[in-house]
PDB file of C-alpha atoms and ligand atoms in Angstrom:
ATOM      1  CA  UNK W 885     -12.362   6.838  17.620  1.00 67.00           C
ATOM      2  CA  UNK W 886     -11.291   9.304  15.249  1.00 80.00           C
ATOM      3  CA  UNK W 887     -13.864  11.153  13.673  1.00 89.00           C
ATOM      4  CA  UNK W 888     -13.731  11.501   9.668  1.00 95.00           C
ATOM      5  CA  UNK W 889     -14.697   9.369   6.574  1.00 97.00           C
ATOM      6  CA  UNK W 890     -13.031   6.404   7.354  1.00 98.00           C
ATOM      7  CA  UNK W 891     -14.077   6.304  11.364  1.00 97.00           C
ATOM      8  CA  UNK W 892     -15.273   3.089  12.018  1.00 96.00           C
ATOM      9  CA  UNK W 893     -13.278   1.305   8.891  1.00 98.00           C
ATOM     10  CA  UNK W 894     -10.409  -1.596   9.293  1.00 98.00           C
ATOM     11  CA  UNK W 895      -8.030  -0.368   6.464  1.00 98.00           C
ATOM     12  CA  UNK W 896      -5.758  -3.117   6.116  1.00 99.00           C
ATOM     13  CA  UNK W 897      -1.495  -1.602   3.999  1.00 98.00           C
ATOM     14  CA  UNK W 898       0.913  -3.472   2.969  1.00 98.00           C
ATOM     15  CA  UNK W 899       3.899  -1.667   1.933  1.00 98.00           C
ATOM     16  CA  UNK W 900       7.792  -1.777   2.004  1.00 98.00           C
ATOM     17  CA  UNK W 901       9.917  -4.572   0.435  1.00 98.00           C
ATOM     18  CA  UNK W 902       9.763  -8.462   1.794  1.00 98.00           C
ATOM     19  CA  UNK W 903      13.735  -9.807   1.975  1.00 98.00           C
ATOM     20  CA  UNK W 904      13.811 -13.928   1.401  1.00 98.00           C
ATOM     21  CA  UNK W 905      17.066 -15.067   2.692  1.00 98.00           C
ATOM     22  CA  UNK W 906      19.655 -17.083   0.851  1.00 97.00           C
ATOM     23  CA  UNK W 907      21.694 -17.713   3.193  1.00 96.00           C
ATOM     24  CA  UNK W 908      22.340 -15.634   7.341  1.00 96.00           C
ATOM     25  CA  UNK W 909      23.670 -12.945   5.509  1.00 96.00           C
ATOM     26  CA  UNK W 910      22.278 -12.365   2.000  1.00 97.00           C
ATOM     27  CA  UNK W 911      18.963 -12.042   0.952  1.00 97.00           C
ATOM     28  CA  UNK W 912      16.769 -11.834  -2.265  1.00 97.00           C
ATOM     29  CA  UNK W 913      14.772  -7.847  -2.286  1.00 96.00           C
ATOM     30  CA  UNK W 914      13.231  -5.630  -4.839  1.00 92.00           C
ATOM     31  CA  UNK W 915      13.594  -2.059  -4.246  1.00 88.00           C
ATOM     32  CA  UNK W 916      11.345  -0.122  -2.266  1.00 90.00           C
ATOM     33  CA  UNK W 917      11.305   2.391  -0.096  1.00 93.00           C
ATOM     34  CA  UNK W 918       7.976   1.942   1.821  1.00 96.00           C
ATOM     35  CA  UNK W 919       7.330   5.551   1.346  1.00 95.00           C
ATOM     36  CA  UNK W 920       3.718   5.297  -0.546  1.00 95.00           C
ATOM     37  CA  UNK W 921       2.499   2.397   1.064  1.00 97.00           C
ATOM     38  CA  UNK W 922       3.568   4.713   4.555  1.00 98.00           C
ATOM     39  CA  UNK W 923       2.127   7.261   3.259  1.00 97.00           C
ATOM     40  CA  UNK W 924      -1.668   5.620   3.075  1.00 98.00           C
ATOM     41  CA  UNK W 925      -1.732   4.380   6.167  1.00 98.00           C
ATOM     42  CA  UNK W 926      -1.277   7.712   7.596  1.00 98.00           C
ATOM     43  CA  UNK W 927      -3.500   9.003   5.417  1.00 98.00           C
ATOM     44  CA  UNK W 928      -5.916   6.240   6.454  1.00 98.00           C
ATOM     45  CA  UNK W 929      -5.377   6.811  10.021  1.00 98.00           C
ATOM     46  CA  UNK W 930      -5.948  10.384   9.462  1.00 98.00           C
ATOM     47  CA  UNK W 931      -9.299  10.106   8.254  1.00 98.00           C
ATOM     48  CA  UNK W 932     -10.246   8.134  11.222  1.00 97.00           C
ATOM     49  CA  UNK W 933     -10.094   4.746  10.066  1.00 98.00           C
ATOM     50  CA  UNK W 934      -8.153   1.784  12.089  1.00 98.00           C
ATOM     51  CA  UNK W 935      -5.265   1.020  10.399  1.00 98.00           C
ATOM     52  CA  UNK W 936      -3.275  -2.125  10.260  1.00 98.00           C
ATOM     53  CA  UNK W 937       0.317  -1.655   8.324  1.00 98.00           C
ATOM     54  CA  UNK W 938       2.168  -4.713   7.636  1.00 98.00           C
ATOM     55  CA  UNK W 939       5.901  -3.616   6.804  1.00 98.00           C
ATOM     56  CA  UNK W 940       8.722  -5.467   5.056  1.00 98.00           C
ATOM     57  CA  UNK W 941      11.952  -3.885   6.025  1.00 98.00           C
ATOM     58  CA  UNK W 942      12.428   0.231   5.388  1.00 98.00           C
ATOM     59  CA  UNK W 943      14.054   2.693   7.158  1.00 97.00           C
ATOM     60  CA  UNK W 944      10.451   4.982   8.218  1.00 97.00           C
ATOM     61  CA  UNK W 945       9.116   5.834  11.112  1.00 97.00           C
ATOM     62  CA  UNK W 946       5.895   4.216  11.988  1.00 98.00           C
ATOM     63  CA  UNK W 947       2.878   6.330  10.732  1.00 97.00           C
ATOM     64  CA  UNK W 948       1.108   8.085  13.937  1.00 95.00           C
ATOM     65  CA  UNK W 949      -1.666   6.171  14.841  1.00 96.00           C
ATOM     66  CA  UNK W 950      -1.593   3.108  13.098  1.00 98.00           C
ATOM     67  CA  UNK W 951      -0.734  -0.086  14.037  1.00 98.00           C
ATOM     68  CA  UNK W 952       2.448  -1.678  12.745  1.00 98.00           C
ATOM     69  CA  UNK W 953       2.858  -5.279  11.917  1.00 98.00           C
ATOM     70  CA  UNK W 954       6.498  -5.799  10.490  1.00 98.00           C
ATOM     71  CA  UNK W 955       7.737  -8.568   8.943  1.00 98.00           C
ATOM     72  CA  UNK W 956      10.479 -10.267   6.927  1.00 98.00           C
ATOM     73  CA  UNK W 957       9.590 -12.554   4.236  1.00 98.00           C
ATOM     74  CA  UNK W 958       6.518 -12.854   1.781  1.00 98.00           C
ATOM     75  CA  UNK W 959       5.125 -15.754   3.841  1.00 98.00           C
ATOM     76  CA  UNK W 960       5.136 -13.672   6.900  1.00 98.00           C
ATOM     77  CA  UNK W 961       3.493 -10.918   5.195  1.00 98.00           C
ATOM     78  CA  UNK W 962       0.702 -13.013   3.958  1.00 98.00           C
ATOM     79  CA  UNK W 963       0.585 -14.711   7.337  1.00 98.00           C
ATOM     80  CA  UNK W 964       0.531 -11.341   9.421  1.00 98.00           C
ATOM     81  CA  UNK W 965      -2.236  -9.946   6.803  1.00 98.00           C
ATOM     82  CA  UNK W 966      -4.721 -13.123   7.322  1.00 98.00           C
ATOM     83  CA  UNK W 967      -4.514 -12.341  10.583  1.00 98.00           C
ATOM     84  CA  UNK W 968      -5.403  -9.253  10.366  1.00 98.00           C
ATOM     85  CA  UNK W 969      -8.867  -9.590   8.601  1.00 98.00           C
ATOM     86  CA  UNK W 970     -11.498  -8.722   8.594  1.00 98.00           C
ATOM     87  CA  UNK W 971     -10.577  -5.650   7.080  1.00 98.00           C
ATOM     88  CA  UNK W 972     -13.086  -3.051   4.886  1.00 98.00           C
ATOM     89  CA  UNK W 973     -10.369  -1.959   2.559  1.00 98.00           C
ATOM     90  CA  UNK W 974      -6.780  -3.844   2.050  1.00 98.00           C
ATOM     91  CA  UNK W 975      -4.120  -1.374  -0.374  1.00 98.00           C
ATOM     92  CA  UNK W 976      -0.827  -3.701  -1.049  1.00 98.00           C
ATOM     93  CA  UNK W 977       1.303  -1.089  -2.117  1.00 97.00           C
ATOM     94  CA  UNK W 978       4.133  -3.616  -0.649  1.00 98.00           C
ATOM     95  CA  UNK W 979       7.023  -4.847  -3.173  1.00 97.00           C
ATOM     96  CA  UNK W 980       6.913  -8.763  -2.404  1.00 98.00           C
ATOM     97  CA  UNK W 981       9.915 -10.856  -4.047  1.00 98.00           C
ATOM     98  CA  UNK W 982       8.501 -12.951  -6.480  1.00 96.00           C
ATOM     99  CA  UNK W 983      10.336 -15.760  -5.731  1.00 98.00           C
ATOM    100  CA  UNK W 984      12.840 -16.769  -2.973  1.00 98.00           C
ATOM    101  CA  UNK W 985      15.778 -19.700  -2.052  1.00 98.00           C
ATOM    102  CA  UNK W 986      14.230 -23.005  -2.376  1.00 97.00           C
ATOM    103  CA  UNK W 987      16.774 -23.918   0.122  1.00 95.00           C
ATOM    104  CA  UNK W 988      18.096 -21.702   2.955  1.00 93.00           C
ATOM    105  CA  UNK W 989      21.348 -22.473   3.910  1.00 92.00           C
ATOM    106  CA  UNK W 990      21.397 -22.618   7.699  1.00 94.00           C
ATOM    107  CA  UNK W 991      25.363 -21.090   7.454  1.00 93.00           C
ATOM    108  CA  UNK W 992      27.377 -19.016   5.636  1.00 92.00           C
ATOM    109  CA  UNK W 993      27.904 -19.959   2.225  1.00 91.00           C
ATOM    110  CA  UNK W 994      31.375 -20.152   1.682  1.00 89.00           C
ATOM    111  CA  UNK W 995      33.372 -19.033  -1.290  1.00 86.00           C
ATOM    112  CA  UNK W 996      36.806 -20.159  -0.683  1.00 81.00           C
ATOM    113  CA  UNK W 997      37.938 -22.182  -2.861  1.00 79.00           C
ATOM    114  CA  UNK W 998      34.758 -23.838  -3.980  1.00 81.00           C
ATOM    115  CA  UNK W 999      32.279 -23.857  -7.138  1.00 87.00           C
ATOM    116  CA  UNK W1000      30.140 -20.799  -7.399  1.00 89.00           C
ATOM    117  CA  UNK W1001      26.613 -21.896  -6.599  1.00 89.00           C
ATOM    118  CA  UNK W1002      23.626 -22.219  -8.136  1.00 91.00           C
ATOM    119  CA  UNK W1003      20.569 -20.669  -6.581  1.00 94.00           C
ATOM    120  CA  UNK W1004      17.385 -22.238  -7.143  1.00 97.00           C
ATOM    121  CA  UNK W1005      14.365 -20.296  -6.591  1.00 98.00           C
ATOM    122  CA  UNK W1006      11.084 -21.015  -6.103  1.00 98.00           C
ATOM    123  CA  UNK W1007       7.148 -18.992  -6.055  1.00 98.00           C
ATOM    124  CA  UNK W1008       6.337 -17.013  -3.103  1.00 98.00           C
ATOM    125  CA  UNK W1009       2.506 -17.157  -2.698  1.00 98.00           C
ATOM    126  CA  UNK W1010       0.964 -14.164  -4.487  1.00 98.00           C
ATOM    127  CA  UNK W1011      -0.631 -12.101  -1.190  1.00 98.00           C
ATOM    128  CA  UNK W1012      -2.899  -9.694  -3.092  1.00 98.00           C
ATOM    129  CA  UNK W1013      -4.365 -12.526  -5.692  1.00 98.00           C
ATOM    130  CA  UNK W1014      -5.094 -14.602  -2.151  1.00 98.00           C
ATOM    131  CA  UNK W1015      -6.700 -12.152  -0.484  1.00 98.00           C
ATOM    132  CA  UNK W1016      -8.383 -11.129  -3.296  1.00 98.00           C
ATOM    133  CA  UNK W1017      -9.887 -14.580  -4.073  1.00 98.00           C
ATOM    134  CA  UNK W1018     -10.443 -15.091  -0.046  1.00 97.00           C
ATOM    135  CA  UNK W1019     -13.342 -17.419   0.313  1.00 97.00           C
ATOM    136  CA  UNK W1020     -14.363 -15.986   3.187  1.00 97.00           C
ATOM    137  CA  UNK W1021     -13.196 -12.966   4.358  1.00 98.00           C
ATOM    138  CA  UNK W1022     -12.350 -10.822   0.986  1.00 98.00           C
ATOM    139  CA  UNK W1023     -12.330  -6.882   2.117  1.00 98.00           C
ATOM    140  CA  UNK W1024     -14.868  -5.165  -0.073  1.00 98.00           C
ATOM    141  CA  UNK W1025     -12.338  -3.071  -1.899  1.00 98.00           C
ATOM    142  CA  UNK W1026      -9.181  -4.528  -3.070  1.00 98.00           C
ATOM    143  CA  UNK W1027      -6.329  -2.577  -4.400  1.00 98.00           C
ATOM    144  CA  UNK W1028      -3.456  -3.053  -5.949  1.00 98.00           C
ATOM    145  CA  UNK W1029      -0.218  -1.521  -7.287  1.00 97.00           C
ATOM    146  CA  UNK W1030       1.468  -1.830 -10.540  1.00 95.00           C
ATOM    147  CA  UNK W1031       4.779  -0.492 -10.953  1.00 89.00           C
ATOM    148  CA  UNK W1032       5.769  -1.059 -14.077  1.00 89.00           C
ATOM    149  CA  UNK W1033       8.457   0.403 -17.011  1.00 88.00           C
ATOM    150  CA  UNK W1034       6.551   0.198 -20.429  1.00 92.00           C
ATOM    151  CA  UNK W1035       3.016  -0.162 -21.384  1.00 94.00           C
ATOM    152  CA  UNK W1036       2.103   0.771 -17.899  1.00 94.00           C
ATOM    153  CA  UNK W1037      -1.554   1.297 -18.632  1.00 94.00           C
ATOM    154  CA  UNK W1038      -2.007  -2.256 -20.248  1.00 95.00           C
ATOM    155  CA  UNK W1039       0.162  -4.516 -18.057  1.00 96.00           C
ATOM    156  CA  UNK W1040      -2.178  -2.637 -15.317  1.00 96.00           C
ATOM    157  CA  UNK W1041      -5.564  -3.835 -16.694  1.00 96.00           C
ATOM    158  CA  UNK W1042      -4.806  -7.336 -17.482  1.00 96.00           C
ATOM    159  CA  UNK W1043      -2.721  -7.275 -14.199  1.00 96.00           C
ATOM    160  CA  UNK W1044      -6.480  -6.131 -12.605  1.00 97.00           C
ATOM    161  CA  UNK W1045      -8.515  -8.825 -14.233  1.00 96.00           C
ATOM    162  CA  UNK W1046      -5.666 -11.526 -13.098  1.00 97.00           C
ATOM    163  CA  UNK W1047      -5.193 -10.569  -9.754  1.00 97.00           C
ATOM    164  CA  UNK W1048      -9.200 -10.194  -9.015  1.00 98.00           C
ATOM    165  CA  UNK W1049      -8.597  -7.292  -7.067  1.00 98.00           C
ATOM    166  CA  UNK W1050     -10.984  -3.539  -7.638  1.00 98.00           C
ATOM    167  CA  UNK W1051      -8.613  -1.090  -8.343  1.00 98.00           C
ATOM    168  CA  UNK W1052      -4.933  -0.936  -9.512  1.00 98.00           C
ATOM    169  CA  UNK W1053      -2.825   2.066  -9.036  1.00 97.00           C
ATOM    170  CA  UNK W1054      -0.254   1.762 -11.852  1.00 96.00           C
ATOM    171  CA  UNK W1055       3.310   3.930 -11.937  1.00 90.00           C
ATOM    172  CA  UNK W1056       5.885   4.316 -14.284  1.00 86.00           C
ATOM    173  CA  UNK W1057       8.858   3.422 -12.270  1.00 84.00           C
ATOM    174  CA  UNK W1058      10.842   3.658 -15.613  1.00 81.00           C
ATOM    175  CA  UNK W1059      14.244   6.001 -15.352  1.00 75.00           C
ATOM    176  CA  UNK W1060      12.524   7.857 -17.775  1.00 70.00           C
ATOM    177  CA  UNK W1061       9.435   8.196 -16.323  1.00 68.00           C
ATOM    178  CA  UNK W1062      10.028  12.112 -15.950  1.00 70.00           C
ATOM    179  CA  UNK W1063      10.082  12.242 -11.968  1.00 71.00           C
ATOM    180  CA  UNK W1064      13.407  13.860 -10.381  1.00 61.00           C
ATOM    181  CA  UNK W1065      15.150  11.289  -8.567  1.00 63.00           C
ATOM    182  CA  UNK W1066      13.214   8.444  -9.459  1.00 70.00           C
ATOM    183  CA  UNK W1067       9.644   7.058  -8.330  1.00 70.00           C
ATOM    184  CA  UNK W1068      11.533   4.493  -6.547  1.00 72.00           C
ATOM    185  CA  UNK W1069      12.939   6.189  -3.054  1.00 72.00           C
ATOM    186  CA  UNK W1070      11.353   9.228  -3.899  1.00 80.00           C
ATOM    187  CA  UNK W1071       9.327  11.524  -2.665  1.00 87.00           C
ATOM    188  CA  UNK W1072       7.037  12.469  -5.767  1.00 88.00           C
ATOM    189  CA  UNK W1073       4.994  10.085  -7.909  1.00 89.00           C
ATOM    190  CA  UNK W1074       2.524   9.855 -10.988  1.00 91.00           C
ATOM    191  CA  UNK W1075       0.164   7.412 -10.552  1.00 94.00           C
ATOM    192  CA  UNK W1076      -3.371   5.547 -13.100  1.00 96.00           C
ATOM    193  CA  UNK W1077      -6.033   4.457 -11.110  1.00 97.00           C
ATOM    194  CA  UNK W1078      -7.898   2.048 -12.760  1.00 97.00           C
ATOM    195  CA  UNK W1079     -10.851   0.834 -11.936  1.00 97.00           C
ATOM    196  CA  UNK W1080     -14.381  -1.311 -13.628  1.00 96.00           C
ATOM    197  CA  UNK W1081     -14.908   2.522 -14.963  1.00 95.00           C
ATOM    198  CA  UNK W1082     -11.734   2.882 -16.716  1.00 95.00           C
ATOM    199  CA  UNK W1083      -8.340   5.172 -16.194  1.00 96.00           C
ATOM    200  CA  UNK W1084      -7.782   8.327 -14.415  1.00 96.00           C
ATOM    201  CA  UNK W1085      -4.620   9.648 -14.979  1.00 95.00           C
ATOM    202  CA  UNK W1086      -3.289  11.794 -12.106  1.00 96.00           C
ATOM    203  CA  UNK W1087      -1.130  14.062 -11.947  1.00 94.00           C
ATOM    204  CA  UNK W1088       2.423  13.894 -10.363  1.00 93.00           C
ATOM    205  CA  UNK W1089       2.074  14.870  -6.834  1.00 94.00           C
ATOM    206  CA  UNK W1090       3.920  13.893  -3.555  1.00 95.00           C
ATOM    207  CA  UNK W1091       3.350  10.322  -2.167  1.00 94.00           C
ATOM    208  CA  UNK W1092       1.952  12.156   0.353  1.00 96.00           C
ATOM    209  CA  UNK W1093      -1.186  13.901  -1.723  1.00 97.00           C
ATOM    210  CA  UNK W1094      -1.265  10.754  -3.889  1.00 97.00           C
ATOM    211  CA  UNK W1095      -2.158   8.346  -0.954  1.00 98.00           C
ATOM    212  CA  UNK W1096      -4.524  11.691   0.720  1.00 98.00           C
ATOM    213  CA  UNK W1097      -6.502  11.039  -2.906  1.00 98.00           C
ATOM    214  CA  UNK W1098      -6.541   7.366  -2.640  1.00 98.00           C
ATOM    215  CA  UNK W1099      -7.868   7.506   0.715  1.00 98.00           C
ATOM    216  CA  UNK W1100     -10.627   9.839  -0.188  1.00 98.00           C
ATOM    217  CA  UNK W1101     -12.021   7.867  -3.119  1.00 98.00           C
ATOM    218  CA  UNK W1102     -11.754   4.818  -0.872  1.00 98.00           C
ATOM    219  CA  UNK W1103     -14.239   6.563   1.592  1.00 98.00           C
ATOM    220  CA  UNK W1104     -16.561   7.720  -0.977  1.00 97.00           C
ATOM    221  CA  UNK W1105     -16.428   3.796  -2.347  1.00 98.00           C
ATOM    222  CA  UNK W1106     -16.819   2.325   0.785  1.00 98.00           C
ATOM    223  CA  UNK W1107     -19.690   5.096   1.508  1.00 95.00           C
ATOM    224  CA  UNK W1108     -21.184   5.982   5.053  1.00 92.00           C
ATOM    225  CA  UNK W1109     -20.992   3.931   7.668  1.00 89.00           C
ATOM    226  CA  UNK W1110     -23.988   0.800   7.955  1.00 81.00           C
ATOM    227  CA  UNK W1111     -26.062   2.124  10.960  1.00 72.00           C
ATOM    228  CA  UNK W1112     -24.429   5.238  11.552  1.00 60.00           C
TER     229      UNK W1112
HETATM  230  O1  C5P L2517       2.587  -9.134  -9.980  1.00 55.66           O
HETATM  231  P1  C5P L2517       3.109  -7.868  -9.448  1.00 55.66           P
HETATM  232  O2  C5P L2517       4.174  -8.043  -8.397  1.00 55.66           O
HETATM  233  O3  C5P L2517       3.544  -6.874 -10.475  1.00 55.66           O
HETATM  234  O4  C5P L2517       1.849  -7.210  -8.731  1.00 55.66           O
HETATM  235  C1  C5P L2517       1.959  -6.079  -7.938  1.00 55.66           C
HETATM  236  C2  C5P L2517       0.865  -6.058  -6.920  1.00 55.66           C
HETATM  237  O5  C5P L2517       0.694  -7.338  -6.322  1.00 55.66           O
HETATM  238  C3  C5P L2517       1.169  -5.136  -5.764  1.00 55.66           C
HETATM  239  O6  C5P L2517      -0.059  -4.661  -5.252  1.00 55.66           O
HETATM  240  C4  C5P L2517       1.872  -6.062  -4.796  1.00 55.66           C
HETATM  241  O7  C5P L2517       1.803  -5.582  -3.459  1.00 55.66           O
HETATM  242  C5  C5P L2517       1.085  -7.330  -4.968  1.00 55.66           C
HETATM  243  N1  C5P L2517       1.849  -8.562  -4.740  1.00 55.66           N
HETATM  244  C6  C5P L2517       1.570  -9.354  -3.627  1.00 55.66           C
HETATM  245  N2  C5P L2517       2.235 -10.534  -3.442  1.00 55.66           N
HETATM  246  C7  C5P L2517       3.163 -10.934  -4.329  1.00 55.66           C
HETATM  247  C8  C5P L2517       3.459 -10.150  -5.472  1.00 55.66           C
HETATM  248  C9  C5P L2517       2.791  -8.969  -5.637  1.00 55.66           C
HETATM  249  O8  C5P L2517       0.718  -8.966  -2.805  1.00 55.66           O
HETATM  250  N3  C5P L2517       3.808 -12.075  -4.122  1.00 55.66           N
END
C-alpha cells in the first residue's frame, strides 16, 4: 500500500457527466468536464488511499493509481457505486441528469416529414441522497457538490440537510462567477465547504489544489487508522 493519510482508506468519486439516451444517437447531459471530480481521486490515491472512480463520459485520462469504473447513465452510476461499498469516504463531485427519456426509442427517431415529438422525462434516482441514507453500508463521510448560479451559500445548506450527506462543496458556476473561462471546463475553481460547523470560504485555486485540500481535511476527519 501506499503510505500517507489516507493508506488503508476505500475513497469511493464520482465525477464526470451521466448521458441518458433518447434515442441511438442523442442523449440528455449536463455539462461537465470531470476535471474536479478527476482531480480527487488522484489526490486520494496520492495520499495512499484505494480509490474507486466511477466516470460518466469525459475526455481525461484515468488518474494514476486509481481504479476506474466508467459508466453511461445515472442508473449505472448508482449501480457501479453500490457495488463498490464499503467505502470510508464517498465525494460525488459527478453531474448526474436529473431526469432522462421515459421511453428509449430502440431506432432513430425520424424527422422527415412527421410531427416533432414530445419527450417525456422521468426521475433518475438521486445517487448521493441513496447512499447517503444507505441502511447499511453508509461511508462515514459523505460529500457532496453544489454547483449552483445564485444564492450559492443557501441552496448549499438546505441542499446539505436534504440530501443527508456531511459536507457540501458549493461553486458558483455562474458566468459571472469571476473565474477566467468558466468553472465549468476549467481549470481553476472557488469553492464553500460547508459542513455541521458552518462555511469556509476558499479561495480560488486550481481543481487541482482544491481537491489536494479536500483530501486533507477528509484524512484529518476520518482520523488515524483503527489499529494502526
Ligand atoms: O441536486 P443536485 O444535482 O444539485 O445535487 C448535486 C449533488 O448531488 C452532487 O454531489 C451530485 O453528484 C449529486 N447527485 C447525485 N445523483 C443525482 C443528482 C445529483 O448523486 N441524481
Amino acid at each position: 500500500p501506499v503510505p500517507g493519510p489516507l493508506a488503508g482508506r476505500h475513497v469511493l468519486v464520482t465525477s464526470g457527466p451521466t448521458h441518458e439516451p433518447i434515442d441511438p444517437v442523442r442523449y440528455i447531459a449536463n455539462r461537465s468536464s470531470g476535471k474536479q471530480g478527476h482531480a480527487i481521486a488522484a489526490a486520494a490515491a496520492r495520499a495512499g488511499a484505494r480509490v474507486t472512480l466511477v466516470c460518466g463520459p469525459v475526455n481525461l485520462p484515468d488518474p494514476s493509481g486509481v481504479t476506474v469504473r466508467p459508466v453511461e447513465t445515472a442508473r449505472q452510476m448508482l449501480a457501479a457505486v453500490e457495488a463498490a461499498l464499503p467505502a470510508d469516504a464517498a465525494i460525488f463531485a459527478a453531474a448526474v441528469a436529473d431526469w432522462r427519456a421515459a421511453r428509449e426509442a430502440g431506432e432513430k427517431m425520424k424527422k422527415d416529414g412527421g410531427a416533432i415529438p414530445a419527450l417525456t422525462l422521468t426521475e433518475n434516482p438521486d445517487i448521493l441522497a441513496t447512499i447517503a441514507h444507505h441502511p447499511a453500508q453508509r461511508p462515514r463521510l459523505v460529500v457532496g457538490f453544489a454547483a449552483e448560479t445564485e444564492n450559492v451559500v443557501g441552496y448549499a445548506q438546505a441542499k446539505r440537510a436534504r440530501k443527508g450527506c456531511d459536507w457540501i462543496v458549493a461553486n458558483d458556476v455562474s458566468p459571472r462567477s469571476g473565474i477566467a473561462g468558466g468553472v465549468m471546463g476549467g481549470d481553476q475553481n472557488q469553492v464553500h465547504l460547508i459542513t455541521e460547523a458552518g462555511v469556509e470560504d476558499w479561495p480560488t485555486a486550481s481543481k487541482s489544489d482544491v481537491a489536494e485540500r479536500l483530501v486533507a481535511r477528509i484524512a484529518a476527519a476520518l482520523g488515524p487508522l483503527e489499529g494502526a
